[in-house]
Tab-separated table of C-alpha atoms in Angstrom:
chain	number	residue	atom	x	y	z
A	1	UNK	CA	0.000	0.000	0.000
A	2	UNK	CA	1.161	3.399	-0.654
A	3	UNK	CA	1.725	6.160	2.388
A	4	UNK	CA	-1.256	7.954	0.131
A	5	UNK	CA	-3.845	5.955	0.784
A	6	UNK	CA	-2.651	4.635	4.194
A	7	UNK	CA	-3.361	8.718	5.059
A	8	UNK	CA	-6.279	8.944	3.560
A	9	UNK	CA	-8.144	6.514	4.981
A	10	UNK	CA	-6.421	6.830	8.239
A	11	UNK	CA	-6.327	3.203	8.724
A	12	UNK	CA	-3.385	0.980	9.378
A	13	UNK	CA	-1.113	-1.222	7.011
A	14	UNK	CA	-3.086	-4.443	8.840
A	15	UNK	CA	-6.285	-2.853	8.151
A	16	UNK	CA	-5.728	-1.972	4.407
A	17	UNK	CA	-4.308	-5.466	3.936
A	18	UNK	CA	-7.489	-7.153	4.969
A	19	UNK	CA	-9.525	-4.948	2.909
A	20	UNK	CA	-7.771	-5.993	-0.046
A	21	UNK	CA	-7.518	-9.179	0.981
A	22	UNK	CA	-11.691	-9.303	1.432
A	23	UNK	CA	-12.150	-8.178	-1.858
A	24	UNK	CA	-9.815	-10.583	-3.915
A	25	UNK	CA	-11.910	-13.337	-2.042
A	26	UNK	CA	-15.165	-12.003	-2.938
A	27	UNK	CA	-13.946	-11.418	-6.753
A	28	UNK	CA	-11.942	-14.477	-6.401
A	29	UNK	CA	-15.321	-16.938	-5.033
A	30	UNK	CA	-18.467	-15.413	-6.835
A	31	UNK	CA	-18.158	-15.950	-10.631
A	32	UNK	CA	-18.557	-19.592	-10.666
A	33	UNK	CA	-21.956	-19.744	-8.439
A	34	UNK	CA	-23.106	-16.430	-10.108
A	35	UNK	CA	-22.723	-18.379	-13.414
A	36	UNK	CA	-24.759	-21.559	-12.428
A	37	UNK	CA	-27.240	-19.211	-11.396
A	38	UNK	CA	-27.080	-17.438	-14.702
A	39	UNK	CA	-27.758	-20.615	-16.333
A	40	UNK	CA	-30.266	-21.931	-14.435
A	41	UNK	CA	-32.510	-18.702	-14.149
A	42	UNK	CA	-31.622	-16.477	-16.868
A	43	UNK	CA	-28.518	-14.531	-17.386
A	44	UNK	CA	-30.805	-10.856	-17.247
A	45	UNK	CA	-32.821	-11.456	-14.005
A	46	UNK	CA	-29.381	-12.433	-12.325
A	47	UNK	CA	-27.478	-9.395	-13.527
A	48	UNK	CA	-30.677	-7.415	-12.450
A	49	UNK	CA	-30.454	-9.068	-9.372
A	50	UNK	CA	-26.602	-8.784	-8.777
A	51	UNK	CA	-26.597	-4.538	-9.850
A	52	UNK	CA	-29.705	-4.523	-6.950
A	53	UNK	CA	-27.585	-5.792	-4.187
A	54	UNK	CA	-24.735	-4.195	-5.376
A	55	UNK	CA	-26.346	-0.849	-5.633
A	56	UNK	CA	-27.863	-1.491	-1.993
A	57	UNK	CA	-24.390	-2.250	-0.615
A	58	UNK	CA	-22.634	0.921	-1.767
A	59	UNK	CA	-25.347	2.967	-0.800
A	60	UNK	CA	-25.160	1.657	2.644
């Protein structure tokens, strides 16, 4: 991580690590269940579904 960002979130090197670390899991885990759902429902009403919860999430 670079001193930048370790400022401007005013978080530690520990912290920022685990961040990063929780999003490489998420982006690492949810293609392959997202695409069985995509196949077995419909590719649209699981994007639909997906941009929902990830619009929810940021907003919150």
């Amino acid at each position: 991580m670079t001193w930048s960002r370790h400022q401007r979130f005013e978080a530690s090197e520990s912290t920022l690590s685990w961040v990063l670390s929780g999003y490489m899991l998420a982006y690492g885990l949810a293609p392959a269940p997202a695409g069985r759902l995509g196949d077995r429902y419909g590719h649209k009403p699981v994007f639909i579904i997906g941009l929902i919860l990830f619009t929810l999430t940021s907003v919150a």
